[in-house]
mmCIF file of C-alpha atoms in Angstrom:
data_model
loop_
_atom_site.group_PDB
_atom_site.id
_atom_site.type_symbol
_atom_site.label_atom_id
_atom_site.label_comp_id
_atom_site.label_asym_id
_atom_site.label_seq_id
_atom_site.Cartn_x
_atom_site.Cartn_y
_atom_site.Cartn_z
ATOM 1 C CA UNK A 1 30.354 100.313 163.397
ATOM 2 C CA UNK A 2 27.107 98.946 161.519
ATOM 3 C CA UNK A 3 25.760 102.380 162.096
ATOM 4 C CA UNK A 4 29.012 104.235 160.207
ATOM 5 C CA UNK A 5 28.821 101.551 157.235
ATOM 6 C CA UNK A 6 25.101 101.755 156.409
ATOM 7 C CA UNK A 7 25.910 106.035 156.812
ATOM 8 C CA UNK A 8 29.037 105.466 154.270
ATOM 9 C CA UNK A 9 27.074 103.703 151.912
ATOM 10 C CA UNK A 10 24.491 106.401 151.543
ATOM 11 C CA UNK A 11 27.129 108.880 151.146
ATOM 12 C CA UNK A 12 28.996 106.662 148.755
ATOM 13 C CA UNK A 13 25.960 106.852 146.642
ATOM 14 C CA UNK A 14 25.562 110.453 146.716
ATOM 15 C CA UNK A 15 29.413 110.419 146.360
ATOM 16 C CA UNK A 16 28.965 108.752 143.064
ATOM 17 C CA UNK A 17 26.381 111.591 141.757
ATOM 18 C CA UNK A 18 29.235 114.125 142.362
ATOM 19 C CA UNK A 19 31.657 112.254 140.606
ATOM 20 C CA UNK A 20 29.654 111.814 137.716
ATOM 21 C CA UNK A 21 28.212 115.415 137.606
ATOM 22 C CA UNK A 22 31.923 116.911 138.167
ATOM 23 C CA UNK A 23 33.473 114.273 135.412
ATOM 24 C CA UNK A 24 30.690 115.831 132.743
ATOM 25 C CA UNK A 25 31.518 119.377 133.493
ATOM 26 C CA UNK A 26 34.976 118.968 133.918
ATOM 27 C CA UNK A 27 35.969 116.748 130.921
ATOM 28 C CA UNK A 28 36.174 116.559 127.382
ATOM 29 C CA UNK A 29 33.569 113.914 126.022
ATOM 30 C CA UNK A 30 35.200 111.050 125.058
ATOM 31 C CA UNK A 31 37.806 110.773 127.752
ATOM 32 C CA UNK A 32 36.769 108.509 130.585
ATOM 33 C CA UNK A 33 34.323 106.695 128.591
ATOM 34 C CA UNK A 34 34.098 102.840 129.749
ATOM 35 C CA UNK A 35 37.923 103.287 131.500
ATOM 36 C CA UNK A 36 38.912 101.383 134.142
ATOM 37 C CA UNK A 37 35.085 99.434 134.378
ATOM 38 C CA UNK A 38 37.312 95.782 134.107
ATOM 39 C CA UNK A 39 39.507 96.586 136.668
ATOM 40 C CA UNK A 40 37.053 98.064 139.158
ATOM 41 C CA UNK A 41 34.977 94.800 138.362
ATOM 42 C CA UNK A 42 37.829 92.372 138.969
ATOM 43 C CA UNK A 43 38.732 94.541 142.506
ATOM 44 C CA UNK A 44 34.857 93.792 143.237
ATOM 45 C CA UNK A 45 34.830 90.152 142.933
ATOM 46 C CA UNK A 46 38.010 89.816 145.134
ATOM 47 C CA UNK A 47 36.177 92.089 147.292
ATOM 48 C CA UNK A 48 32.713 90.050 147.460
ATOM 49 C CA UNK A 49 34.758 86.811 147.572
ATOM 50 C CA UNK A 50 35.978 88.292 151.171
ATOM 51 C CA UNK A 51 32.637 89.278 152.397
ATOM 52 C CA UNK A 52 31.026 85.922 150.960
ATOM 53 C CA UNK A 53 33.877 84.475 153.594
ATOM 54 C CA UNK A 54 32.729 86.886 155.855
ATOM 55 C CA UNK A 55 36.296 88.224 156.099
ATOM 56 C CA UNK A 56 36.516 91.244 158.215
ATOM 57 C CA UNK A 57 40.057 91.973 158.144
ATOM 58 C CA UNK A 58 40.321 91.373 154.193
ATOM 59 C CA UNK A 59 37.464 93.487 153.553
ATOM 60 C CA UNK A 60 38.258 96.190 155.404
ATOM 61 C CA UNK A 61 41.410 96.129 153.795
ATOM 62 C CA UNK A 62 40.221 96.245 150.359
ATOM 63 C CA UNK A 63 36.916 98.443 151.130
ATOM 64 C CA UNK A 64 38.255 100.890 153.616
ATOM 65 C CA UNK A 65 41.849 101.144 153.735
ATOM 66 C CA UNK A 66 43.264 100.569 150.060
ATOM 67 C CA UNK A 67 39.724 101.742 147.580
ATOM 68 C CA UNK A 68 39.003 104.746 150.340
ATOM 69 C CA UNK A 69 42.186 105.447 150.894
ATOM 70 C CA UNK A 70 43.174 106.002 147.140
ATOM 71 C CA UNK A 71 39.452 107.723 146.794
ATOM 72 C CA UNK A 72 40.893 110.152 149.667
ATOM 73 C CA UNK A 73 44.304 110.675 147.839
ATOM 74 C CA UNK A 74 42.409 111.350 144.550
ATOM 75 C CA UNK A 75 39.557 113.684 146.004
ATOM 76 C CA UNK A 76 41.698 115.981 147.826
ATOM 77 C CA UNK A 77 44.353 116.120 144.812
ATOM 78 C CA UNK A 78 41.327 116.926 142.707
ATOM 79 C CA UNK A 79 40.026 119.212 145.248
ATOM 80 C CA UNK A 80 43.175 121.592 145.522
ATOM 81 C CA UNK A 81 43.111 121.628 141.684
ATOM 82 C CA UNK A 82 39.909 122.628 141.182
ATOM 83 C CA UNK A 83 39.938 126.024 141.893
ATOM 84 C CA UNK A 84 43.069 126.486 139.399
ATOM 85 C CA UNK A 85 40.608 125.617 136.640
ATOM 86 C CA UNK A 86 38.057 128.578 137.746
ATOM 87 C CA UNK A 87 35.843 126.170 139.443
ATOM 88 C CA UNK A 88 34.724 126.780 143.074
ATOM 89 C CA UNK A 89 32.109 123.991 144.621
ATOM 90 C CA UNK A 90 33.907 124.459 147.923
ATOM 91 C CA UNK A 91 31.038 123.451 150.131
ATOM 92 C CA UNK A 92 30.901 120.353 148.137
ATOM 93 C CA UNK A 93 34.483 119.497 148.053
ATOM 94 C CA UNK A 94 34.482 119.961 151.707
ATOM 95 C CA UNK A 95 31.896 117.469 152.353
ATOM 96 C CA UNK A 96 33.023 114.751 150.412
ATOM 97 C CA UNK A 97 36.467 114.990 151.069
ATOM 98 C CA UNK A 98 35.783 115.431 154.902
ATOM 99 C CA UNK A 99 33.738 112.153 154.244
ATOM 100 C CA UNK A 100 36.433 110.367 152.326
ATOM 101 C CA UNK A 101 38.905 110.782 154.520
ATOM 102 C CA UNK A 102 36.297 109.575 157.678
ATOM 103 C CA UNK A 103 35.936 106.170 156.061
ATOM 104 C CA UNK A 104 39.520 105.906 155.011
ATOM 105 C CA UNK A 105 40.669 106.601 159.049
ATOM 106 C CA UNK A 106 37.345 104.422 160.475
ATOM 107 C CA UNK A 107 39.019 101.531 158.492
ATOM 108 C CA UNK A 108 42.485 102.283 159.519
ATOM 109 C CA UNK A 109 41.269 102.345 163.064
ATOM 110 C CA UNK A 110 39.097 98.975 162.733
ATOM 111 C CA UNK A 111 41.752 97.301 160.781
ATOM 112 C CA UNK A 112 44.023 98.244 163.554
ATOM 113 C CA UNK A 113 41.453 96.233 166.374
ATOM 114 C CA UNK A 114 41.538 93.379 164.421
ATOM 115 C CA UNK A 115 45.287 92.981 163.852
ATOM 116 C CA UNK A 116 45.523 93.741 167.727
ATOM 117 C CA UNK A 117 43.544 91.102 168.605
ATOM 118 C CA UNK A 118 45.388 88.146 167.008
ATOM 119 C CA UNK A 119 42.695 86.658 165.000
ATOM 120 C CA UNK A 120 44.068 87.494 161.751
ATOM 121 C CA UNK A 121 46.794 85.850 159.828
ATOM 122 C CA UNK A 122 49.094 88.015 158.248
ATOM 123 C CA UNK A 123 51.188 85.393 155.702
ATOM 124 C CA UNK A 124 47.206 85.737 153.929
ATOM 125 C CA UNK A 125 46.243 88.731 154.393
ATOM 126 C CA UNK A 126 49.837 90.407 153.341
ATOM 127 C CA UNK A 127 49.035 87.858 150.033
ATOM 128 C CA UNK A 128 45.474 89.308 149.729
ATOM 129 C CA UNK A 129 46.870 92.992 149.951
ATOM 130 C CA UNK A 130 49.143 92.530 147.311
ATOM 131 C CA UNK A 131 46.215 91.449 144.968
ATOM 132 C CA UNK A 132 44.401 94.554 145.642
ATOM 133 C CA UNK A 133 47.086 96.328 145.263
ATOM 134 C CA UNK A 134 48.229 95.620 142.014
ATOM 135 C CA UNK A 135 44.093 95.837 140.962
ATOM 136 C CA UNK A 136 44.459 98.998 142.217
ATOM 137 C CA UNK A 137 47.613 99.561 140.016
ATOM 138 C CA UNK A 138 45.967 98.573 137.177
ATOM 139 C CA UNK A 139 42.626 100.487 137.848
ATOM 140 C CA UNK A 140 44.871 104.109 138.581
ATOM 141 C CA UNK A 141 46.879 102.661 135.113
ATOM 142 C CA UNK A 142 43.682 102.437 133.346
ATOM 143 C CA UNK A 143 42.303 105.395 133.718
ATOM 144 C CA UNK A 144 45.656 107.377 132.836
ATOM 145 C CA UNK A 145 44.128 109.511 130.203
ATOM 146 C CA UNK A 146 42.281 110.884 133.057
ATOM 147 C CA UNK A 147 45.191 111.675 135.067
ATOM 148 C CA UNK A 148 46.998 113.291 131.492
ATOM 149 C CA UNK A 149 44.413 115.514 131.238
ATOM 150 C CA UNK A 150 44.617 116.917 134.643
ATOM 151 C CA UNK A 151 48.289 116.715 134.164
ATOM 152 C CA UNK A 152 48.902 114.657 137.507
ATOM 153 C CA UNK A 153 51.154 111.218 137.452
ATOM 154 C CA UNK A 154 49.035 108.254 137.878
ATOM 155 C CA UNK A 155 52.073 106.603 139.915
ATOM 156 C CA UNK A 156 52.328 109.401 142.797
ATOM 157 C CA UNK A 157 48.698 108.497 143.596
ATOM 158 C CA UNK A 158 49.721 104.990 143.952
ATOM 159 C CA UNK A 159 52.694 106.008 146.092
ATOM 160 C CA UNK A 160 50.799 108.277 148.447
ATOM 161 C CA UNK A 161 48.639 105.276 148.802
ATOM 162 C CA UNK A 162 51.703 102.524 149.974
ATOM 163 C CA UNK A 163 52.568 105.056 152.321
ATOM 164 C CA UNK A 164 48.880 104.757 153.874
ATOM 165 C CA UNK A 165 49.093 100.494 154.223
ATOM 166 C CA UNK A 166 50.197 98.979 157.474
ATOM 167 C CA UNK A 167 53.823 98.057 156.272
ATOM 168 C CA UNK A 168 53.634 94.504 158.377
ATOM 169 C CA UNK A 169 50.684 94.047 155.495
ATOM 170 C CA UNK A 170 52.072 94.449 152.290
ATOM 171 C CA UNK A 171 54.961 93.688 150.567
ATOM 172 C CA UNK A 172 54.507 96.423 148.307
ATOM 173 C CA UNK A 173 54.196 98.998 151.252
ATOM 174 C CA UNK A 174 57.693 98.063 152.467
#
């Protein structure tokens, strides 16, 4: 487990050199500048509040489940598109989806242990999920002009993403 998270951070970094080479070549300057950077940094401080608490099952929920799980729903959205535009980097797309989608099921999967093993209250943590959640909301609503260029609906990302939250979690998933 510490072996797959010190792996997914490396890969989250080189994840993040994609994204920004692929944003430059893919958009029109201008659009994406500065979006979404207060709601990303107000998801991070709930997030660091949990690991300052050393909160496994909150962190996983906010790191693994709901900000992988919507990078999953966004990267193989983008993916499929991509080749509609005349653009190829299959080999690419491959890898970091196939890695997106490994972190995204890992936390399923660990989130899954702890809920089995009773140490977790789920009054809080349903409360929690809703917060990140709607940061979420607001982060996919923020960076709409993104999602009007591609032509895609912001709110079927956040749909696909509900569908991925343990439903005795969130009261939004329900």
């Amino acid at each position: 487990s510490r072996r797959f998270l010190l792996s997914q951070a490396r890969q989250e970094a080189f994840h993040a050199k994609i994204f920004k080479a692929g944003i430059g070549i893919l958009m029109p300057r201008g659009i994406g500048d500065a979006m979404g950077k207060k709601s990303m940094q107000d998801y991070r401080r709930l997030l660091e509040s949990a690991l300052d608490r050393g909160d496994a099952a909150e962190s996983l929920l906010a790191m693994q489940i709901i900000l992988e799980g919507l990078g999953d729903i966004a990267l193989n959205r983008i993916s499929a598109g991509i080749p509609d535009r005349g653009l190829n980097f299959k080999r690419v797309r491959q890898l970091v989806v196939g890695q997106e989608d490994a972190h995204h099921s890992f936390g399923l999967r660990r989130f899954e242990q702890l809920l089995n093993s009773n140490t977790v209250r789920l009054s809080e943590l349903s409360l929690r999920a809703d917060d990140y959640l709607e940061l979420a909301g607001k982060l996919v609503t923020s960076v709409a002009p993104l999602f009007e260029y591609f032509e895609e609906d912001p709110k079927e990302y956040l749909q696909e993403l509900l569908q991925t939250i343990p439903q005795n979690i969130s009261r939004e998933a329900a």
